[in-house]
Tab-separated table of C-alpha atoms in Angstrom:
chain	number	residue	atom	x	y	z
A	277	MET	CA	10.784	1.493	-27.369
A	278	THR	CA	9.751	3.580	-30.326
A	279	SER	CA	6.447	5.189	-31.054
A	280	PRO	CA	4.730	4.778	-34.418
A	281	ASN	CA	6.263	8.172	-35.112
A	282	GLY	CA	9.877	7.157	-34.368
A	283	PRO	CA	12.130	7.144	-31.287
A	284	TRP	CA	11.038	8.981	-28.157
A	285	ARG	CA	12.764	12.219	-27.251
A	286	VAL	CA	11.865	15.331	-25.276
A	287	PRO	CA	11.239	17.864	-26.615
A	288	ALA	CA	9.279	16.048	-29.271
A	289	GLU	CA	6.600	16.718	-31.834
A	290	LEU	CA	4.409	13.817	-32.888
A	291	ARG	CA	1.463	13.442	-35.257
A	292	VAL	CA	-1.460	11.389	-33.980
A	293	ALA	CA	-4.201	10.469	-36.443
A	294	THR	CA	-6.823	8.560	-34.400
A	295	GLU	CA	-8.273	8.293	-30.901
A	296	GLU	CA	-6.802	4.806	-30.566
A	297	SER	CA	-3.382	6.149	-31.563
A	298	MET	CA	-3.759	8.818	-28.850
A	299	ARG	CA	-4.511	6.088	-26.295
A	300	ASP	CA	-1.489	4.127	-27.565
A	301	LEU	CA	0.657	7.221	-27.071
A	302	GLY	CA	-0.659	7.455	-23.508
A	303	ARG	CA	0.253	3.805	-22.861
A	304	GLU	CA	3.775	4.387	-24.203
A	305	LEU	CA	4.104	7.476	-22.051
A	306	ALA	CA	2.893	5.573	-18.962
A	307	ALA	CA	5.794	3.150	-19.360
A	308	ARG	CA	8.122	6.088	-18.649
A	309	LEU	CA	6.142	7.782	-15.891
A	310	ARG	CA	6.688	7.101	-12.196
A	311	ALA	CA	5.224	8.172	-8.888
A	312	GLY	CA	5.934	11.860	-8.298
A	313	ASP	CA	5.657	12.851	-11.960
A	314	LEU	CA	3.535	15.823	-12.975
A	315	VAL	CA	2.091	16.039	-16.489
A	316	ILE	CA	0.391	19.251	-17.639
A	317	LEU	CA	-1.879	18.989	-20.689
A	318	THR	CA	-3.026	21.871	-22.863
A	319	GLY	CA	-5.157	22.021	-25.971
A	320	PRO	CA	-8.602	23.155	-27.072
A	321	LEU	CA	-11.842	21.360	-26.265
A	322	GLY	CA	-11.950	18.037	-28.087
A	323	ALA	CA	-8.198	17.945	-28.728
A	324	GLY	CA	-7.752	14.531	-27.111
A	325	LYS	CA	-6.462	15.378	-23.631
A	326	THR	CA	-8.754	12.958	-21.807
A	327	THR	CA	-8.167	10.309	-24.474
A	328	LEU	CA	-4.423	10.593	-23.809
A	329	VAL	CA	-5.067	10.235	-20.055
A	330	GLN	CA	-7.162	7.117	-20.741
A	331	GLY	CA	-4.075	5.609	-22.370
A	332	ILE	CA	-1.888	6.694	-19.444
A	333	GLY	CA	-4.353	5.081	-17.040
A	334	ALA	CA	-4.390	1.851	-19.052
A	335	GLY	CA	-0.592	1.833	-19.190
A	336	LEU	CA	-0.306	2.429	-15.441
A	337	GLY	CA	-2.896	-0.269	-14.770
A	338	VAL	CA	-5.247	1.840	-12.686
A	339	ARG	CA	-8.836	1.243	-11.747
A	340	GLY	CA	-11.106	3.039	-14.187
A	341	PRO	CA	-12.841	4.132	-16.169
A	342	VAL	CA	-10.786	7.255	-16.779
A	343	THR	CA	-13.236	9.982	-17.767
A	344	SER	CA	-13.057	13.753	-17.914
A	345	PRO	CA	-13.023	15.233	-14.406
A	346	THR	CA	-14.413	18.584	-15.622
A	347	PHE	CA	-17.318	18.668	-13.181
A	348	VAL	CA	-15.676	16.916	-10.217
A	349	ILE	CA	-12.350	18.693	-10.941
A	350	ALA	CA	-10.165	15.793	-9.745
A	351	ARG	CA	-10.355	12.009	-9.666
A	352	VAL	CA	-7.996	9.559	-8.006
A	353	HIS	CA	-7.543	6.194	-9.709
A	354	PRO	CA	-5.851	3.600	-7.492
A	355	PRO	CA	-3.548	1.035	-9.078
A	356	LEU	CA	-4.847	-2.471	-9.705
A	357	ALA	CA	-1.449	-3.839	-8.635
A	358	ALA	CA	-0.233	-2.884	-5.177
A	359	ALA	CA	3.141	-1.697	-6.481
A	360	GLY	CA	1.870	0.814	-9.046
A	361	PRO	CA	1.348	4.558	-8.577
A	362	LEU	CA	-2.001	6.266	-8.194
A	363	LEU	CA	-3.237	8.305	-11.125
A	364	VAL	CA	-4.520	11.717	-10.032
A	365	HIS	CA	-6.411	13.215	-12.967
A	366	ALA	CA	-7.424	16.851	-12.547
A	367	ASP	CA	-9.128	19.341	-14.819
A	368	ALA	CA	-8.319	22.995	-14.176
A	369	TYR	CA	-10.755	24.286	-16.842
A	370	ARG	CA	-13.193	25.674	-14.267
A	371	LEU	CA	-10.495	27.034	-11.963
A	372	GLY	CA	-9.780	30.721	-12.085
A	373	SER	CA	-6.641	31.002	-9.990
A	374	ILE	CA	-3.636	29.221	-8.559
A	375	SER	CA	-5.219	29.420	-5.093
A	376	GLU	CA	-8.229	27.420	-6.333
A	377	LEU	CA	-5.821	24.773	-7.637
A	378	ASP	CA	-4.013	24.813	-4.275
A	379	ASP	CA	-7.348	24.137	-2.555
A	380	LEU	CA	-7.478	20.750	-4.316
A	381	ASP	CA	-4.362	19.593	-2.379
A	382	LEU	CA	-3.033	17.799	-5.437
A	383	ASP	CA	0.440	17.954	-3.943
A	384	ALA	CA	-0.733	15.752	-1.032
A	385	ASP	CA	-0.699	12.681	-3.318
A	386	MET	CA	2.183	13.718	-5.580
A	387	ALA	CA	4.832	11.453	-4.040
A	388	SER	CA	2.716	8.330	-4.595
A	389	ALA	CA	0.973	9.373	-7.804
A	390	VAL	CA	1.365	10.317	-11.399
A	391	THR	CA	-0.541	13.605	-11.475
A	392	VAL	CA	-2.048	14.755	-14.773
A	393	VAL	CA	-3.659	18.195	-14.972
A	394	GLU	CA	-5.728	19.081	-18.018
A	395	TRP	CA	-5.943	22.814	-18.756
A	396	GLY	CA	-3.098	23.260	-16.269
A	397	GLU	CA	-0.937	25.716	-18.210
A	398	GLY	CA	-0.392	28.856	-16.146
A	399	LEU	CA	-1.789	27.211	-13.006
A	400	ALA	CA	-0.127	23.881	-12.247
A	401	GLU	CA	3.543	24.599	-12.933
A	402	GLY	CA	4.077	25.446	-9.264
A	403	LEU	CA	3.115	21.932	-8.176
A	404	ALA	CA	6.510	20.548	-9.193
A	405	GLU	CA	9.758	21.885	-10.596
A	406	ASP	CA	10.071	18.677	-12.637
A	407	ARG	CA	7.192	18.287	-15.042
A	408	LEU	CA	6.258	17.125	-18.496
A	409	GLU	CA	4.176	19.595	-20.479
A	410	ILE	CA	2.149	18.239	-23.384
A	411	SER	CA	0.222	20.385	-25.825
A	412	ILE	CA	-2.232	18.927	-28.321
A	413	GLU	CA	-3.341	20.833	-31.411
A	414	PRO	CA	-5.932	19.344	-33.762
A	415	ASP	CA	-5.771	20.135	-37.477
A	416	PRO	CA	-9.342	21.120	-38.353
A	417	ASP	CA	-8.977	19.877	-41.918
A	418	SER	CA	-7.467	16.437	-41.377
A	419	GLY	CA	-8.358	15.635	-37.768
A	420	THR	CA	-4.710	14.745	-37.138
A	421	ARG	CA	-3.345	16.063	-33.869
A	422	THR	CA	0.085	17.563	-33.317
A	423	VAL	CA	1.342	16.537	-29.881
A	424	ARG	CA	4.275	18.457	-28.433
A	425	LEU	CA	6.143	17.136	-25.383
A	426	ASN	CA	8.458	19.345	-23.391
A	427	GLY	CA	10.230	18.307	-20.182
A	428	HIS	CA	11.263	20.664	-17.396
A	429	GLY	CA	13.615	20.052	-14.487
A	430	GLU	CA	16.214	17.521	-13.442
A	431	ARG	CA	13.840	14.522	-13.654
A	432	TRP	CA	13.370	14.953	-17.388
A	433	ASN	CA	17.014	15.854	-17.988
A	434	GLU	CA	17.986	12.683	-16.092
A	435	ALA	CA	15.527	10.641	-18.138
A	436	LEU	CA	17.139	11.950	-21.293
A	437	THR	CA	20.696	11.184	-20.256
A	438	THR	CA	20.214	7.798	-18.562
A	439	SER	CA	17.570	6.025	-20.615
A	440	ALA	CA	18.530	4.011	-23.684
A	441	ASP	CA	15.124	4.599	-25.225
A	442	ARG	CA	14.693	8.222	-24.251
A	443	LEU	CA	11.264	9.792	-24.127
């Protein structure tokens, strides 16, 4: 599968022009995610992090709606199909330390879930050695977003060496 921006590879840098394109990117990403995966999102307010997670949720086929968990800190979206993974969507924006993140027990669902942590840089890396880090930077002049994907650990190395349509 290729994105509108070309073939998938990690690390990657993509340009995303619209909210719908960001959701499409999330759906494409969901096709490559599996239970146990950790995704850490970074970017300023309004960058499109939650929009990307909406696409991931749609691609995973989870019960929604997927909305920003800023005030509840974490939401669990069960799959509509019995065989799919949960989507655990957390927002670390209001958290001040790794111990506060640990208090959420996100790792309790990790084996059966795709866990996505917004604002997780510097806090969530300890949840899993294998993780996909995604940063989103909006261009203030054009509104286009630069999305950078970077994989860490054996899971993402394996995905790169065994998949014909690498992410």
